[in-house]
mmCIF file of C-alpha atoms and ligand atoms in Angstrom:
data_model
loop_
_atom_site.group_PDB
_atom_site.id
_atom_site.type_symbol
_atom_site.label_atom_id
_atom_site.label_comp_id
_atom_site.label_asym_id
_atom_site.label_seq_id
_atom_site.Cartn_x
_atom_site.Cartn_y
_atom_site.Cartn_z
ATOM 1 C CA MET Z 1463 0.007 -0.109 -0.174
ATOM 2 C CA LEU Z 1464 0.995 3.366 -0.454
ATOM 3 C CA LEU Z 1465 -0.034 6.475 1.819
ATOM 4 C CA ALA Z 1466 0.312 9.533 -0.830
ATOM 5 C CA GLN Z 1467 0.206 12.375 1.549
ATOM 6 C CA VAL Z 1468 0.447 15.481 -0.818
ATOM 7 C CA VAL Z 1469 0.520 19.404 -0.581
ATOM 8 C CA SER Z 1470 -2.325 21.408 -2.272
ATOM 9 C CA PRO Z 1471 -0.552 24.749 -2.043
ATOM 10 C CA ASP Z 1472 -2.796 27.810 -2.818
ATOM 11 C CA ASP Z 1473 -1.093 29.011 -5.660
ATOM 12 C CA GLU Z 1474 -1.268 25.642 -7.794
ATOM 13 C CA SER Z 1475 -4.451 25.426 -9.990
ATOM 14 C CA GLN Z 1476 -6.603 22.208 -9.544
ATOM 15 C CA PRO Z 1477 -5.712 21.019 -13.312
ATOM 16 C CA ASP Z 1478 -1.905 21.673 -12.337
ATOM 17 C CA ARG Z 1479 -2.393 19.749 -9.270
ATOM 18 C CA ILE Z 1480 -4.145 16.907 -10.783
ATOM 19 C CA ALA Z 1481 -1.338 16.269 -13.351
ATOM 20 C CA ARG Z 1482 1.270 16.752 -10.753
ATOM 21 C CA VAL Z 1483 -0.138 14.114 -8.441
ATOM 22 C CA GLU Z 1484 -0.584 11.816 -11.588
ATOM 23 C CA GLN Z 1485 2.820 11.998 -12.294
ATOM 24 C CA LEU Z 1486 4.080 11.270 -8.749
ATOM 25 C CA LEU Z 1487 1.587 8.098 -8.653
ATOM 26 C CA LEU Z 1488 2.550 6.847 -12.088
ATOM 27 C CA ARG Z 1489 6.213 6.732 -10.785
ATOM 28 C CA GLU Z 1490 5.703 5.722 -7.008
ATOM 29 C CA ALA Z 1491 2.617 3.174 -7.136
ATOM 30 C CA PRO Z 1492 3.730 0.343 -9.315
ATOM 31 C CA GLY Z 1493 4.078 -2.554 -6.833
ATOM 32 C CA ALA Z 1494 1.449 -1.191 -4.527
ATOM 33 C CA ASP Z 1495 -1.793 -2.920 -3.987
ATOM 34 C CA LEU Z 1496 -3.612 0.045 -2.780
ATOM 35 C CA VAL Z 1497 -2.933 3.824 -2.930
ATOM 36 C CA VAL Z 1498 -4.530 6.424 -0.688
ATOM 37 C CA LEU Z 1499 -4.479 10.190 -0.907
ATOM 38 C CA PRO Z 1500 -6.112 12.958 1.688
ATOM 39 C CA GLU Z 1501 -9.417 14.876 1.906
ATOM 40 C CA LEU Z 1502 -10.135 17.133 -0.853
ATOM 41 C CA TRP Z 1503 -6.619 17.284 -2.074
ATOM 42 C CA SER Z 1504 -7.811 18.397 -5.771
ATOM 43 C CA ALA Z 1505 -9.815 21.019 -4.553
ATOM 44 C CA GLY Z 1506 -7.973 22.295 -1.512
ATOM 45 C CA TYR Z 1507 -10.220 21.698 1.757
ATOM 46 C CA PHE Z 1508 -9.521 25.230 2.862
ATOM 47 C CA SER Z 1509 -9.799 27.062 -0.529
ATOM 48 C CA PHE Z 1510 -13.875 27.090 0.662
ATOM 49 C CA ASP Z 1511 -14.431 30.221 -2.113
ATOM 50 C CA ALA Z 1512 -13.412 27.564 -4.792
ATOM 51 C CA TYR Z 1513 -15.656 24.509 -3.755
ATOM 52 C CA ALA Z 1514 -18.537 25.806 -5.936
ATOM 53 C CA ASP Z 1515 -15.647 26.001 -9.120
ATOM 54 C CA ARG Z 1516 -13.867 22.733 -8.245
ATOM 55 C CA ALA Z 1517 -16.460 20.650 -7.769
ATOM 56 C CA GLU Z 1518 -17.221 17.524 -10.110
ATOM 57 C CA PRO Z 1519 -19.554 14.746 -10.636
ATOM 58 C CA ILE Z 1520 -18.343 11.008 -9.462
ATOM 59 C CA ASP Z 1521 -17.068 10.856 -13.014
ATOM 60 C CA GLY Z 1522 -14.977 14.181 -13.136
ATOM 61 C CA PRO Z 1523 -11.118 15.241 -13.744
ATOM 62 C CA THR Z 1524 -10.260 13.782 -10.544
ATOM 63 C CA VAL Z 1525 -11.689 10.649 -10.699
ATOM 64 C CA ALA Z 1526 -10.531 10.202 -14.466
ATOM 65 C CA MET Z 1527 -7.218 10.629 -13.248
ATOM 66 C CA GLY Z 1528 -7.685 7.677 -10.519
ATOM 67 C CA ARG Z 1529 -8.725 5.638 -13.373
ATOM 68 C CA ARG Z 1530 -5.739 6.190 -15.552
ATOM 69 C CA VAL Z 1531 -3.446 5.539 -12.290
ATOM 70 C CA ALA Z 1532 -5.442 2.104 -11.613
ATOM 71 C CA ARG Z 1533 -5.063 1.136 -14.973
ATOM 72 C CA ALA Z 1534 -1.359 2.034 -15.518
ATOM 73 C CA THR Z 1535 0.051 0.467 -12.151
ATOM 74 C CA GLY Z 1536 -2.342 -1.932 -11.344
ATOM 75 C CA ALA Z 1537 -3.150 -0.468 -7.967
ATOM 76 C CA ALA Z 1538 -6.463 -0.189 -6.672
ATOM 77 C CA VAL Z 1539 -6.904 3.775 -5.842
ATOM 78 C CA HIS Z 1540 -8.796 5.466 -3.143
ATOM 79 C CA LEU Z 1541 -9.012 8.751 -4.380
ATOM 80 C CA GLY Z 1542 -9.096 10.291 -0.625
ATOM 81 C CA SER Z 1543 -12.249 12.806 -1.389
ATOM 82 C CA ILE Z 1544 -13.281 15.212 -3.748
ATOM 83 C CA VAL Z 1545 -15.676 18.204 -3.435
ATOM 84 C CA GLU Z 1546 -19.163 16.008 -5.474
ATOM 85 C CA ARG Z 1547 -21.611 17.953 -7.418
ATOM 86 C CA ASP Z 1548 -24.937 15.714 -7.686
ATOM 87 C CA GLY Z 1549 -27.486 16.085 -10.193
ATOM 88 C CA SER Z 1550 -29.446 18.621 -8.599
ATOM 89 C CA GLY Z 1551 -26.658 20.585 -7.433
ATOM 90 C CA ARG Z 1552 -25.809 19.673 -4.050
ATOM 91 C CA LEU Z 1553 -22.092 19.639 -3.066
ATOM 92 C CA PHE Z 1554 -20.856 16.725 -0.821
ATOM 93 C CA ASN Z 1555 -17.414 15.929 0.278
ATOM 94 C CA THR Z 1556 -17.172 12.391 -1.340
ATOM 95 C CA ALA Z 1557 -14.506 9.751 -0.635
ATOM 96 C CA VAL Z 1558 -14.187 7.364 -3.885
ATOM 97 C CA LEU Z 1559 -12.392 3.866 -4.175
ATOM 98 C CA LEU Z 1560 -11.633 2.637 -7.727
ATOM 99 C CA ASP Z 1561 -10.399 -1.176 -8.270
ATOM 100 C CA ARG Z 1562 -7.156 -2.205 -10.006
ATOM 101 C CA ASP Z 1563 -9.054 -1.793 -12.972
ATOM 102 C CA GLY Z 1564 -10.316 1.780 -12.529
ATOM 103 C CA ARG Z 1565 -13.630 1.210 -11.489
ATOM 104 C CA VAL Z 1566 -15.729 2.906 -8.399
ATOM 105 C CA THR Z 1567 -16.326 0.141 -5.985
ATOM 106 C CA GLN Z 1568 -17.276 2.763 -3.032
ATOM 107 C CA THR Z 1569 -18.319 5.867 -2.386
ATOM 108 C CA TYR Z 1570 -19.086 7.561 0.889
ATOM 109 C CA ARG Z 1571 -20.085 11.314 1.438
ATOM 110 C CA LYS Z 1572 -18.991 12.643 4.719
ATOM 111 C CA ILE Z 1573 -21.330 12.633 7.653
ATOM 112 C CA HIS Z 1574 -19.932 14.898 9.814
ATOM 113 C CA VAL Z 1575 -19.303 18.302 7.654
ATOM 114 C CA PHE Z 1576 -16.818 20.416 10.036
ATOM 115 C CA GLY Z 1577 -17.880 23.766 11.196
ATOM 116 C CA TYR Z 1578 -15.264 24.744 13.525
ATOM 117 C CA ARG Z 1579 -13.014 27.561 11.859
ATOM 118 C CA SER Z 1580 -14.468 25.897 8.561
ATOM 119 C CA LEU Z 1581 -17.209 26.888 6.203
ATOM 120 C CA GLU Z 1582 -17.720 23.240 5.276
ATOM 121 C CA ALA Z 1583 -20.752 22.393 7.263
ATOM 122 C CA GLU Z 1584 -22.162 25.630 5.583
ATOM 123 C CA LEU Z 1585 -21.199 24.837 1.766
ATOM 124 C CA LEU Z 1586 -21.389 20.845 1.903
ATOM 125 C CA THR Z 1587 -24.496 18.441 2.212
ATOM 126 C CA PRO Z 1588 -23.962 15.762 5.294
ATOM 127 C CA GLY Z 1589 -23.917 12.157 3.558
ATOM 128 C CA ASP Z 1590 -26.408 9.435 5.093
ATOM 129 C CA ARG Z 1591 -24.945 6.354 4.221
ATOM 130 C CA LEU Z 1592 -22.439 3.709 5.391
ATOM 131 C CA SER Z 1593 -20.426 1.263 2.545
ATOM 132 C CA VAL Z 1594 -18.135 -1.479 3.395
ATOM 133 C CA THR Z 1595 -16.276 -3.183 0.198
ATOM 134 C CA GLY Z 1596 -13.686 -5.942 -0.731
ATOM 135 C CA SER Z 1597 -10.268 -4.393 -1.304
ATOM 136 C CA PRO Z 1598 -6.509 -5.330 -1.454
ATOM 137 C CA VAL Z 1599 -6.695 -4.627 2.504
ATOM 138 C CA GLY Z 1600 -9.960 -6.703 3.327
ATOM 139 C CA ALA Z 1601 -13.335 -5.612 4.117
ATOM 140 C CA LEU Z 1602 -12.715 -1.487 3.346
ATOM 141 C CA ALA Z 1603 -15.013 1.081 4.793
ATOM 142 C CA SER Z 1604 -14.140 4.729 4.272
ATOM 143 C CA THR Z 1605 -14.687 7.684 6.882
ATOM 144 C CA THR Z 1606 -13.519 11.397 6.537
ATOM 145 C CA CYS Z 1607 -11.167 13.245 8.928
ATOM 146 C CA TYR Z 1608 -13.831 14.871 11.475
ATOM 147 C CA ASP Z 1609 -15.843 11.546 11.432
ATOM 148 C CA LEU Z 1610 -12.780 10.257 13.670
ATOM 149 C CA ARG Z 1611 -14.604 11.841 16.715
ATOM 150 C CA PHE Z 1612 -17.767 10.056 16.546
ATOM 151 C CA PRO Z 1613 -17.493 6.717 18.223
ATOM 152 C CA GLY Z 1614 -21.018 5.819 17.170
ATOM 153 C CA LEU Z 1615 -20.438 5.853 13.416
ATOM 154 C CA TRP Z 1616 -17.355 3.898 13.919
ATOM 155 C CA GLN Z 1617 -19.354 1.269 15.748
ATOM 156 C CA GLN Z 1618 -21.838 1.103 12.933
ATOM 157 C CA ILE Z 1619 -18.848 0.591 10.642
ATOM 158 C CA SER Z 1620 -17.002 -2.297 12.767
ATOM 159 C CA SER Z 1621 -20.464 -4.029 12.979
ATOM 160 C CA ARG Z 1622 -20.956 -4.159 9.459
ATOM 161 C CA GLY Z 1623 -17.625 -5.835 9.014
ATOM 162 C CA ALA Z 1624 -14.866 -3.396 8.251
ATOM 163 C CA GLU Z 1625 -11.470 -4.916 8.800
ATOM 164 C CA SER Z 1626 -9.927 -1.826 7.192
ATOM 165 C CA VAL Z 1627 -10.909 1.826 7.608
ATOM 166 C CA VAL Z 1628 -9.719 4.555 5.350
ATOM 167 C CA VAL Z 1629 -9.839 8.136 6.718
ATOM 168 C CA PRO Z 1630 -8.709 10.800 4.537
ATOM 169 C CA ALA Z 1631 -8.030 13.974 6.256
ATOM 170 C CA ALA Z 1632 -7.350 17.837 6.116
ATOM 171 C CA TRP Z 1633 -6.646 17.675 9.948
ATOM 172 C CA PRO Z 1634 -4.331 20.710 11.190
ATOM 173 C CA ALA Z 1635 -1.222 20.603 12.775
ATOM 174 C CA ALA Z 1636 -2.536 22.586 15.640
ATOM 175 C CA ARG Z 1637 -4.467 19.111 16.801
ATOM 176 C CA ARG Z 1638 -2.186 16.613 15.631
ATOM 177 C CA GLU Z 1639 -2.029 14.684 19.089
ATOM 178 C CA HIS Z 1640 -5.671 14.408 18.982
ATOM 179 C CA TRP Z 1641 -4.977 12.570 15.597
ATOM 180 C CA GLN Z 1642 -2.551 10.536 16.945
ATOM 181 C CA LEU Z 1643 -4.612 9.636 19.794
ATOM 182 C CA LEU Z 1644 -8.151 8.692 17.985
ATOM 183 C CA THR Z 1645 -6.414 6.919 15.324
ATOM 184 C CA ARG Z 1646 -5.119 4.427 17.215
ATOM 185 C CA ALA Z 1647 -8.190 4.761 20.119
ATOM 186 C CA ARG Z 1648 -10.061 3.426 17.042
ATOM 187 C CA ALA Z 1649 -8.042 0.873 15.747
ATOM 188 C CA VAL Z 1650 -7.653 -0.783 19.311
ATOM 189 C CA GLU Z 1651 -11.213 -0.710 20.153
ATOM 190 C CA HIS Z 1652 -12.569 -2.058 16.896
ATOM 191 C CA GLN Z 1653 -9.679 -4.431 16.193
ATOM 192 C CA LEU Z 1654 -9.182 -3.282 12.707
ATOM 193 C CA PHE Z 1655 -6.741 -1.586 10.409
ATOM 194 C CA VAL Z 1656 -6.594 2.289 10.379
ATOM 195 C CA ILE Z 1657 -5.352 3.964 7.377
ATOM 196 C CA ALA Z 1658 -5.015 7.367 7.705
ATOM 197 C CA VAL Z 1659 -3.918 9.929 5.069
ATOM 198 C CA ASN Z 1660 -3.722 13.642 6.203
ATOM 199 C CA ALA Z 1661 -3.074 16.727 4.098
ATOM 200 C CA CYS Z 1662 0.518 18.313 4.827
ATOM 201 C CA GLY Z 1663 1.760 21.940 4.203
ATOM 202 C CA THR Z 1664 -0.225 25.262 4.697
ATOM 203 C CA GLN Z 1665 -3.345 25.769 2.830
ATOM 204 C CA ARG Z 1666 -5.009 29.689 3.288
ATOM 205 C CA GLY Z 1667 -2.578 30.164 6.254
ATOM 206 C CA VAL Z 1668 -3.759 26.952 7.954
ATOM 207 C CA GLU Z 1669 -0.730 24.224 8.853
ATOM 208 C CA LEU Z 1670 -1.917 20.790 7.748
ATOM 209 C CA GLY Z 1671 -0.591 18.208 10.336
ATOM 210 C CA GLY Z 1672 0.489 15.352 7.929
ATOM 211 C CA SER Z 1673 1.203 12.000 10.022
ATOM 212 C CA SER Z 1674 -0.240 9.967 7.837
ATOM 213 C CA ARG Z 1675 -0.245 6.366 9.581
ATOM 214 C CA VAL Z 1676 -1.472 2.877 9.494
ATOM 215 C CA VAL Z 1677 -2.441 1.294 12.859
ATOM 216 C CA ASP Z 1678 -3.117 -2.355 13.246
ATOM 217 C CA PRO Z 1679 -5.708 -4.190 15.033
ATOM 218 C CA SER Z 1680 -3.584 -4.281 18.134
ATOM 219 C CA GLY Z 1681 -2.986 -0.706 18.364
ATOM 220 C CA LEU Z 1682 0.879 -0.802 16.849
ATOM 221 C CA VAL Z 1683 1.299 2.133 14.389
ATOM 222 C CA LEU Z 1684 3.348 0.434 11.574
ATOM 223 C CA ALA Z 1685 4.290 3.015 9.752
ATOM 224 C CA GLU Z 1686 3.939 7.052 10.110
ATOM 225 C CA CYS Z 1687 4.724 10.240 7.682
ATOM 226 C CA GLY Z 1688 6.618 13.061 8.743
ATOM 227 C CA ALA Z 1689 5.151 16.852 8.189
ATOM 228 C CA ASP Z 1690 6.062 17.187 4.479
ATOM 229 C CA GLU Z 1691 4.756 15.740 1.241
ATOM 230 C CA GLN Z 1692 5.706 12.075 1.154
ATOM 231 C CA LEU Z 1693 5.137 8.869 -0.372
ATOM 232 C CA LEU Z 1694 5.270 5.969 2.172
ATOM 233 C CA ALA Z 1695 5.121 2.350 1.443
ATOM 234 C CA VAL Z 1696 3.615 0.088 3.946
ATOM 235 C CA ASP Z 1697 2.408 -3.804 3.898
ATOM 236 C CA ILE Z 1698 -0.185 -5.302 6.201
ATOM 237 C CA ASP Z 1699 -1.783 -8.374 5.882
ATOM 238 C CA PRO Z 1700 -5.787 -7.904 6.635
ATOM 239 C CA ALA Z 1701 -5.596 -11.722 8.186
ATOM 240 C CA ARG Z 1702 -4.103 -10.109 10.987
ATOM 241 C CA VAL Z 1703 -7.706 -8.843 12.317
ATOM 242 C CA ALA Z 1704 -9.086 -12.672 12.621
ATOM 243 C CA GLU Z 1705 -5.661 -13.376 14.264
ATOM 244 C CA VAL Z 1706 -6.070 -10.598 17.099
ATOM 245 C CA ARG Z 1707 -9.701 -10.749 17.432
ATOM 246 C CA SER Z 1708 -9.232 -14.337 18.058
ATOM 247 C CA GLU Z 1709 -6.575 -14.162 20.620
ATOM 248 C CA PHE Z 1710 -8.391 -11.303 22.426
ATOM 249 C CA PRO Z 1711 -12.385 -11.378 21.678
ATOM 250 C CA VAL Z 1712 -13.047 -7.950 22.073
ATOM 251 C CA ILE Z 1713 -15.284 -7.821 19.605
ATOM 252 C CA ALA Z 1714 -17.166 -11.051 20.421
ATOM 253 C CA ASP Z 1715 -17.563 -9.917 23.892
ATOM 254 C CA ARG Z 1716 -19.448 -6.420 22.647
ATOM 255 C CA LEU Z 1717 -22.740 -5.998 23.699
ATOM 256 C CA VAL Z 1718 -25.247 -5.406 20.671
ATOM 257 C CA ASP Z 1719 -27.779 -3.347 22.746
ATOM 258 C CA TYR Z 1720 -26.518 -0.451 24.966
ATOM 259 C CA ALA Z 1721 -29.914 1.604 23.955
ATOM 260 C CA GLY Z 1722 -31.533 -1.011 25.874
ATOM 261 C CA LEU Z 1723 -29.891 -0.730 29.038
ATOM 262 C CA SER Z 1724 -31.865 0.218 31.951
ATOM 263 C CA ALA Z 1725 -30.906 3.734 33.707
ATOM 264 C CA ASP Z 1726 -31.795 3.406 36.951
ATOM 265 C CA ALA Z 1727 -29.590 4.903 39.635
ATOM 266 C CA GLY Z 1728 -27.628 1.606 40.227
ATOM 267 C CA ALA Z 1729 -28.054 2.092 43.825
ATOM 268 C CA GLU Z 1730 -28.301 -1.205 46.355
ATOM 269 C CA PRO Z 1731 -31.180 -3.247 45.513
ATOM 270 C CA GLU Z 1732 -33.593 -3.352 48.448
ATOM 271 C CA ALA Z 1733 -33.819 -6.322 50.894
HETATM 272 N N1 LIG L 2731 -11.248 18.546 7.650
HETATM 273 C C1 LIG L 2731 -12.007 17.912 8.969
HETATM 274 O O1 LIG L 2731 -12.505 17.468 9.224
HETATM 275 C C2 LIG L 2731 -11.040 18.731 10.196
HETATM 276 C C3 LIG L 2731 -11.466 18.001 11.275
HETATM 277 C C4 LIG L 2731 -10.672 18.483 12.432
HETATM 278 O O2 LIG L 2731 -9.549 19.263 12.150
HETATM 279 C C5 LIG L 2731 -10.601 17.919 13.789
HETATM 280 O O3 LIG L 2731 -11.856 17.381 14.251
HETATM 281 O O4 LIG L 2731 -9.870 18.508 14.781
#
């Protein structure tokens, strides 16, 4: 697998960025089974005033580039996410997975759009669906950036059978410790791989955190990028999920219906 932690400089146009990243991937991806990119790297996450111009349908220029890379290199491509425009003009933050033949096998529209020092929540419509799909890293689900903070969503992902969760992100350096803590916590809680690819460099004055990483189902950080643009190869064995779960059966012990627990005060029962 190749983590493609790329920059999205403010002075680079979207077509130039797609062309530059395509060349990088054509050079570095051969031999990888899966390539993963950050959140909104082609539009630039913090370029809120450009979202409408840079929005594209699923079959737009970013996905077309991913298809070319998949077909030329034989790697599946997780394109991070794009600003998707649907048929009625709504905009979404949509993660897209292509198989090695360049076919779209999964889309995921970010559910928790971000509103803290961000216009994303004002400009984009939240998604309302999850999907788990076969991939070179086992049963794969996508969930985007801020979604990391919502354990209820991860509970659903995990109970639907995901073995690897890809997290494209544009997570600022100011909260890097939360990124490191939460990616690890989600892997340990659900005993699955977390493949988290963050943006890096500076966008509109915001320094992004980099530190893209792969955490294994026991919580071990297998690899981590630095703060700058970097393409990092990491190998994982999806069979590790079953091994960890069988050795320490947290998932099997999980109760299904926490909402059904009674809410009494837990005081000592009367004699
Ligand atoms: N792009 C995002 O969703 C940013 C989330 C973030 O910075 C945080 O949760 O902290």
